[in-house]
Amino acid sequence: MDMPVIKIYMWEGRTKEAKKKIVSGITDVFVKEGVNPEAVTVIIEDVKKENWGCAGKLADE
Amino acid sequence: MDMPVIKIYMWEGRTKEAKKKIVSGITDVFVKEGVNPEAVTVIIEDVKKENWGCAGKLADE
Amino acid sequence: MDMPVIKIYMWEGRTKEAKKKIVSGITDVFVKEGVNPEAVTVIIEDVKKENWGCAGKLADE
Amino acid sequence: MDMPVIKIYMWEGRTKEAKKKIVSGITDVFVKEGVNPEAVTVIIEDVKKENWGCAGKLADE
Amino acid sequence: MDMPVIKIYMWEGRTKEAKKKIVSGITDVFVKEGVNPEAVTVIIEDVKKENWGCAGKLADE
Amino acid sequence: MDMPVIKIYMWEGRTKEAKKKIVSGITDVFVKEGVNPEAVTVIIEDVKKENWGCAGKLADE
């Protein structure tokens, strides 16, 4: 059975409600592709802006 | 601007059409949370069943 | 020299003792495959249940 | 139920037999910590030496 | 447009100044390879020594 | 001893020469921060454009 693992890197600060919607939304995307929802693992990494770089700068610079 | 990165590990073998739906579906999940679609990066890793272990066995055993 | 890197994603809450056993156990697995223990890197990510989704729900729902 | 995900980055070239031992060995490490073997996911990434850098050089330099 | 994502796993404890230099230094490496700095994403994971294993032991043993 | 691991996700297609420069450049960034070059591990993942999504589309759409 196909068991996709989805790792999310996003800025810290989202509410638990938002995380619920993200997890359930992403699971639905795979269910539409025929995957059993029980087999979908989503792992969220809340990243401090100090630990996120874009265009050569930290996101909180 | 929040720029979530989503890494997907899934068995190899999905069609390009399926990957299009997965990328667009996941992007929509974040757009609903207020993220700019341009800022959503999705990276797919097609994993051979020989490289996927569950319950102590390779997925193609 | 082969230098495998092993990243572990697991629920937060394990004791340091448990982590010692996990790191030493995993290193032994690779030593049995001929790898020098000094060359085995194990990185643990303690994941909050709020950040772990399975079957479309957060693990602490 | 705790569902650890273990991602392995190692040089390409190991036999399927070796991968079987690695997956089963790592699963046993978590079973000893009370995890259900069915809940242990191991994902192997075979990395070309050309894509592995150590001490500032590619592993096949 | 090429949009490399660079994930860094390093021991926790570095100052914000050090992280600024790491992010800007890594971005420059890709700019020299013709990548637009705006397209380079760097994500840092500060890892506790308790969560880092080398030679079969935790880094803070 | 601090042993940073740097994982790079980038589009496939770069030459080996470019990868040498990327690995050596990134290692230098950490050497300037006091890290022993021998302790810096860089792992490159060449990602097919078909496996890279941005703005809801595959990079090769």
Coordinates of C-alpha atoms in Angstrom, one line a residue:
Chain A
M1 CA 0.0 0.0 0.0
D2 CA 1.3 3.4 -1.0
M3 CA 2.2 5.4 2.1
P4 CA 3.2 8.9 1.1
V5 CA 5.1 11.0 3.7
I6 CA 4.8 14.8 3.3
K7 CA 7.2 17.0 5.2
I8 CA 6.3 20.7 5.4
Y9 CA 8.7 23.5 6.2
M10 CA 6.9 26.7 7.1
W11 CA 7.3 29.8 9.2
E12 CA 6.3 29.2 12.9
G13 CA 3.2 31.0 14.1
R14 CA 0.3 29.2 12.4
T15 CA -2.6 28.3 14.7
K16 CA -3.6 24.7 15.5
E17 CA -6.7 25.3 13.5
A18 CA -4.7 26.2 10.4
K19 CA -2.5 23.1 10.9
K20 CA -5.7 21.0 11.0
K21 CA -6.8 22.4 7.7
I22 CA -3.4 22.0 6.1
V23 CA -3.1 18.3 7.2
S24 CA -6.7 17.5 6.2
G25 CA -6.4 19.4 2.9
I26 CA -3.1 17.6 1.9
T27 CA -4.5 14.2 2.9
D28 CA -7.5 14.8 0.7
V29 CA -5.2 15.6 -2.3
F30 CA -3.7 12.1 -2.0
V31 CA -7.1 10.4 -1.3
K32 CA -8.2 11.8 -4.6
E33 CA -5.2 10.0 -6.1
G34 CA -6.5 6.7 -4.6
V35 CA -4.4 6.7 -1.4
N36 CA -5.9 5.4 1.8
P37 CA -6.1 8.4 4.2
E38 CA -4.7 6.2 7.0
A39 CA -1.5 5.8 4.9
V40 CA -0.8 9.6 4.6
T41 CA 1.7 11.0 7.0
V42 CA 2.2 14.7 7.2
I43 CA 5.0 16.2 9.3
I44 CA 5.2 20.0 9.9
E45 CA 8.4 21.8 10.8
D46 CA 7.7 25.2 12.3
V47 CA 10.7 27.3 11.3
K48 CA 11.7 30.5 13.1
K49 CA 12.1 33.4 10.7
E50 CA 15.7 33.7 12.1
N51 CA 16.3 30.2 10.6
W52 CA 14.8 31.0 7.2
G53 CA 16.9 32.6 4.5
C54 CA 15.7 34.1 1.2
A55 CA 17.6 36.4 -1.2
G56 CA 20.7 36.1 1.0
K57 CA 19.0 37.5 4.2
L58 CA 17.3 36.0 7.2
A59 CA 13.5 36.3 7.0
D60 CA 13.4 38.5 10.1
E61 CA 16.1 41.0 9.0
Chain B
M1 CA 6.3 36.7 2.7
D2 CA 5.7 33.2 4.0
M3 CA 7.2 30.6 1.5
P4 CA 6.4 27.1 2.6
V5 CA 8.4 24.3 1.1
I6 CA 6.7 20.9 0.9
K7 CA 8.8 17.7 0.4
I8 CA 6.8 14.6 -0.7
Y9 CA 8.2 11.1 -0.4
M10 CA 6.1 8.7 -2.4
W11 CA 6.5 5.5 -4.4
E12 CA 7.7 6.0 -7.9
G13 CA 5.3 5.3 -10.7
R14 CA 2.8 8.1 -10.6
T15 CA 2.0 9.8 -13.9
K16 CA 2.9 13.3 -14.7
E17 CA -0.9 14.1 -14.7
A18 CA -1.1 12.8 -11.1
K19 CA 1.9 14.9 -10.1
K20 CA 0.2 18.0 -11.6
K21 CA -2.9 17.4 -9.5
I22 CA -0.8 16.8 -6.4
V23 CA 1.2 20.0 -6.8
S24 CA -1.8 22.1 -7.7
G25 CA -3.9 20.5 -4.9
I26 CA -1.3 21.1 -2.3
T27 CA -0.7 24.7 -3.5
D28 CA -4.4 25.4 -3.1
V29 CA -4.3 24.1 0.5
F30 CA -1.8 26.9 1.3
V31 CA -3.5 29.5 -0.8
K32 CA -6.6 28.9 1.3
E33 CA -4.4 29.8 4.3
G34 CA -3.5 33.1 2.7
V35 CA -0.2 32.1 1.1
N36 CA 0.8 33.5 -2.3
P37 CA 0.8 30.6 -4.8
E38 CA 4.1 31.8 -6.3
A39 CA 5.6 31.3 -2.8
V40 CA 4.7 27.6 -2.5
T41 CA 7.5 25.1 -3.4
V42 CA 6.7 21.4 -3.8
I43 CA 9.5 18.9 -4.2
I44 CA 8.6 15.3 -5.1
E45 CA 10.9 12.4 -4.4
D46 CA 9.9 9.2 -6.4
V47 CA 11.1 6.4 -4.1
K48 CA 11.7 2.9 -5.5
K49 CA 9.8 0.2 -3.5
E50 CA 13.2 -1.4 -2.9
N51 CA 14.1 1.8 -1.0
W52 CA 10.9 1.9 1.1
G53 CA 10.6 -0.1 4.3
C54 CA 7.5 -0.7 6.3
A55 CA 6.9 -3.3 9.1
G56 CA 10.6 -4.3 8.8
K57 CA 10.4 -5.3 5.2
L58 CA 11.1 -3.6 1.8
A59 CA 7.9 -2.6 0.1
D60 CA 8.7 -4.9 -2.9
E61 CA 9.4 -8.0 -0.8
Chain C
M1 CA 34.5 6.2 3.1
D2 CA 30.8 5.7 3.2
M3 CA 29.2 8.2 5.7
P4 CA 25.5 7.4 6.0
V5 CA 23.3 10.2 7.5
I6 CA 20.1 9.0 9.2
K7 CA 17.3 11.5 9.9
I8 CA 14.6 10.4 12.4
Y9 CA 11.3 12.1 12.7
M10 CA 9.5 10.9 15.8
W11 CA 7.0 12.2 18.4
E12 CA 8.6 14.3 21.1
G13 CA 8.7 12.9 24.6
R14 CA 11.3 10.1 24.4
T15 CA 13.9 10.1 27.2
K16 CA 17.6 10.7 26.6
E17 CA 18.1 7.1 27.6
A18 CA 15.8 6.0 24.8
K19 CA 17.6 8.3 22.3
K20 CA 21.0 6.7 23.3
K21 CA 19.6 3.3 22.5
I22 CA 18.1 4.4 19.2
V23 CA 21.4 6.1 18.1
S24 CA 23.6 3.2 19.2
G25 CA 21.2 0.6 17.8
I26 CA 21.0 2.3 14.4
T27 CA 24.8 2.8 14.3
D28 CA 25.2 -1.0 14.9
V29 CA 22.9 -1.7 12.0
F30 CA 25.4 0.1 9.7
V31 CA 28.5 -1.3 11.4
K32 CA 27.2 -4.8 10.6
E33 CA 27.1 -3.6 6.9
G34 CA 30.8 -2.6 7.1
V35 CA 30.5 1.1 7.9
N36 CA 32.9 2.7 10.3
P37 CA 30.8 3.8 13.4
E38 CA 32.6 7.2 13.4
A39 CA 31.1 7.8 9.9
V40 CA 27.4 7.3 11.0
T41 CA 25.5 10.5 11.7
V42 CA 22.0 10.2 13.2
I43 CA 19.9 13.3 13.5
I44 CA 16.6 13.2 15.6
E45 CA 13.7 15.5 15.1
D46 CA 11.3 15.6 18.1
V47 CA 8.0 16.4 16.5
K48 CA 5.1 17.8 18.5
K49 CA 1.9 15.8 18.1
E50 CA 0.3 19.0 16.9
N51 CA 2.7 18.9 14.0
W52 CA 2.1 15.3 13.0
G53 CA -0.8 14.4 10.8
C54 CA -2.1 10.9 10.1
A55 CA -5.4 9.9 8.4
G56 CA -6.2 13.6 7.8
K57 CA -6.0 14.6 11.5
L58 CA -3.4 16.0 13.9
A59 CA -2.0 13.3 16.2
D60 CA -3.3 15.1 19.2
E61 CA -6.8 15.6 18.0
Chain D
M1 CA 0.3 5.5 17.9
D2 CA 3.8 6.6 17.5
M3 CA 4.9 6.3 13.8
P4 CA 8.5 7.2 13.4
V5 CA 9.8 8.0 9.9
I6 CA 13.5 7.3 9.3
K7 CA 15.1 8.8 6.2
I8 CA 18.5 7.4 5.2
Y9 CA 21.0 9.1 3.0
M10 CA 23.7 6.7 1.9
W11 CA 26.0 6.1 -1.1
E12 CA 24.3 4.3 -4.0
G13 CA 25.5 0.7 -4.7
R14 CA 24.2 -1.4 -1.7
T15 CA 22.6 -4.6 -2.6
K16 CA 18.9 -5.3 -2.0
E17 CA 20.0 -7.8 0.6
A18 CA 21.9 -5.1 2.5
K19 CA 18.8 -2.8 2.3
K20 CA 16.6 -5.6 3.7
K21 CA 19.0 -5.9 6.7
I22 CA 19.2 -2.2 7.2
V23 CA 15.4 -1.8 7.1
S24 CA 14.8 -4.8 9.4
G25 CA 17.6 -3.8 11.8
I26 CA 16.3 -0.2 12.1
T27 CA 12.8 -1.4 12.6
D28 CA 13.9 -3.7 15.4
V29 CA 15.6 -0.8 17.2
F30 CA 12.3 1.0 17.4
V31 CA 10.4 -2.2 18.3
K32 CA 12.7 -2.5 21.3
E33 CA 11.5 1.0 22.3
G34 CA 7.9 -0.2 22.2
V35 CA 6.9 0.9 18.7
N36 CA 4.7 -1.3 16.5
P37 CA 6.7 -2.6 13.6
E38 CA 3.9 -1.7 11.2
A39 CA 4.2 1.9 12.2
V40 CA 7.9 2.2 11.3
T41 CA 8.6 3.8 7.9
V42 CA 12.2 3.7 6.5
I43 CA 13.0 5.7 3.3
I44 CA 16.4 5.1 1.7
E45 CA 18.0 7.7 -0.7
D46 CA 20.7 6.2 -2.8
V47 CA 23.1 9.1 -3.3
K48 CA 25.6 9.2 -6.2
K49 CA 29.2 9.9 -5.0
E50 CA 29.1 12.8 -7.4
N51 CA 26.3 14.3 -5.2
W52 CA 28.0 13.7 -1.9
G53 CA 30.5 16.3 -0.6
C54 CA 32.9 15.9 2.3
A55 CA 35.9 18.0 3.3
G56 CA 35.0 20.4 0.5
K57 CA 35.3 17.8 -2.3
L58 CA 32.9 15.4 -4.1
A59 CA 33.2 11.8 -2.8
D60 CA 34.3 10.6 -6.3
E61 CA 37.0 13.2 -6.8
Chain E
M1 CA 13.8 29.7 -12.9
D2 CA 16.0 27.4 -10.9
M3 CA 15.0 27.8 -7.2
P4 CA 17.4 25.7 -5.0
V5 CA 16.3 24.9 -1.5
I6 CA 19.1 24.3 1.0
K7 CA 18.4 22.6 4.3
I8 CA 21.0 22.9 7.0
Y9 CA 21.2 20.6 10.0
M10 CA 23.6 22.0 12.6
W11 CA 24.1 22.1 16.4
E12 CA 22.0 24.7 18.1
G13 CA 23.8 27.6 19.7
R14 CA 25.0 29.7 16.7
T15 CA 24.3 33.4 17.0
K16 CA 22.0 35.3 14.7
E17 CA 25.1 37.0 13.2
A18 CA 26.6 33.6 12.3
K19 CA 23.3 32.6 10.7
K20 CA 23.3 35.8 8.6
K21 CA 26.8 35.0 7.3
I22 CA 25.9 31.3 6.6
V23 CA 22.7 32.3 4.7
S24 CA 24.4 35.1 2.7
G25 CA 27.5 32.9 2.1
I26 CA 25.5 30.0 0.8
T27 CA 23.3 32.3 -1.4
D28 CA 26.5 33.8 -3.0
V29 CA 27.7 30.3 -3.8
F30 CA 24.5 29.8 -6.0
V31 CA 24.6 33.3 -7.4
K32 CA 28.1 32.5 -8.7
E33 CA 26.4 29.5 -10.5
G34 CA 23.9 31.9 -12.2
V35 CA 21.0 31.6 -9.8
N36 CA 18.9 34.6 -8.9
P37 CA 19.5 35.4 -5.2
E38 CA 15.7 35.8 -4.7
A39 CA 15.3 32.2 -5.7
V40 CA 17.6 30.7 -3.1
T41 CA 15.8 29.4 0.0
V42 CA 17.9 28.3 3.0
I43 CA 16.3 26.6 6.0
I44 CA 18.3 26.0 9.2
E45 CA 17.5 23.4 11.7
D46 CA 19.1 24.0 15.1
V47 CA 19.7 20.5 16.5
K48 CA 20.1 19.8 20.2
K49 CA 23.3 17.8 20.9
E50 CA 21.0 15.3 22.6
N51 CA 19.4 14.8 19.2
W52 CA 22.7 14.3 17.3
G53 CA 24.4 11.0 17.2
C54 CA 27.9 10.2 16.0
A55 CA 30.0 7.1 16.4
G56 CA 27.0 5.5 18.2
K57 CA 26.8 8.1 20.9
L58 CA 24.8 11.3 21.5
A59 CA 26.9 14.4 20.9
D60 CA 26.4 15.5 24.5
E61 CA 27.4 12.2 26.1
Chain F
M1 CA 32.9 18.6 17.1
D2 CA 30.2 20.4 15.2
M3 CA 29.4 18.4 12.0
P4 CA 26.8 20.3 9.9
V5 CA 24.9 18.4 7.3
I6 CA 23.7 20.4 4.3
K7 CA 21.0 18.9 2.0
I8 CA 20.6 20.7 -1.3
Y9 CA 17.5 20.3 -3.5
M10 CA 18.1 21.7 -7.0
W11 CA 17.0 21.1 -10.5
E12 CA 18.9 18.2 -12.2
G13 CA 21.3 19.2 -15.0
R14 CA 24.2 20.9 -13.3
T15 CA 27.6 19.7 -14.4
K16 CA 30.0 18.0 -12.1
E17 CA 32.2 21.1 -12.2
A18 CA 29.4 23.2 -10.9
K19 CA 28.7 20.6 -8.1
K20 CA 32.4 20.8 -7.1
K21 CA 32.2 24.6 -6.8
I22 CA 28.9 24.3 -4.8
V23 CA 30.3 21.8 -2.4
S24 CA 33.6 23.6 -1.9
G25 CA 31.9 27.0 -1.7
I26 CA 29.4 25.8 1.0
T27 CA 32.2 24.1 2.9
D28 CA 34.2 27.3 3.0
V29 CA 31.1 29.2 4.4
F30 CA 31.2 26.8 7.4
V31 CA 35.0 26.8 7.7
K32 CA 34.8 30.6 8.1
E33 CA 32.5 29.9 11.0
G34 CA 35.1 27.8 12.6
V35 CA 34.0 24.3 11.5
N36 CA 36.6 21.7 10.4
P37 CA 36.1 21.1 6.7
E38 CA 36.3 17.3 7.3
A39 CA 33.2 17.7 9.4
V40 CA 31.0 19.3 6.7
T41 CA 28.7 16.9 4.8
V42 CA 26.9 18.2 1.7
I43 CA 24.2 16.0 0.0
I44 CA 22.8 17.1 -3.4
E45 CA 19.5 15.9 -4.7
D46 CA 19.1 16.4 -8.4
V47 CA 15.3 17.0 -8.9
K48 CA 13.6 16.5 -12.2
K49 CA 11.6 19.5 -13.3
E50 CA 8.6 17.1 -13.4
N51 CA 9.1 16.7 -9.7
W52 CA 9.3 20.4 -8.8
G53 CA 6.2 22.5 -8.3
C54 CA 6.0 26.2 -8.0
A55 CA 2.9 28.5 -8.2
G56 CA 0.8 25.4 -8.4
K57 CA 2.4 24.0 -11.6
L58 CA 5.2 21.6 -12.4
A59 CA 8.4 23.4 -13.4
D60 CA 8.3 21.8 -16.8
E61 CA 4.7 22.7 -17.6

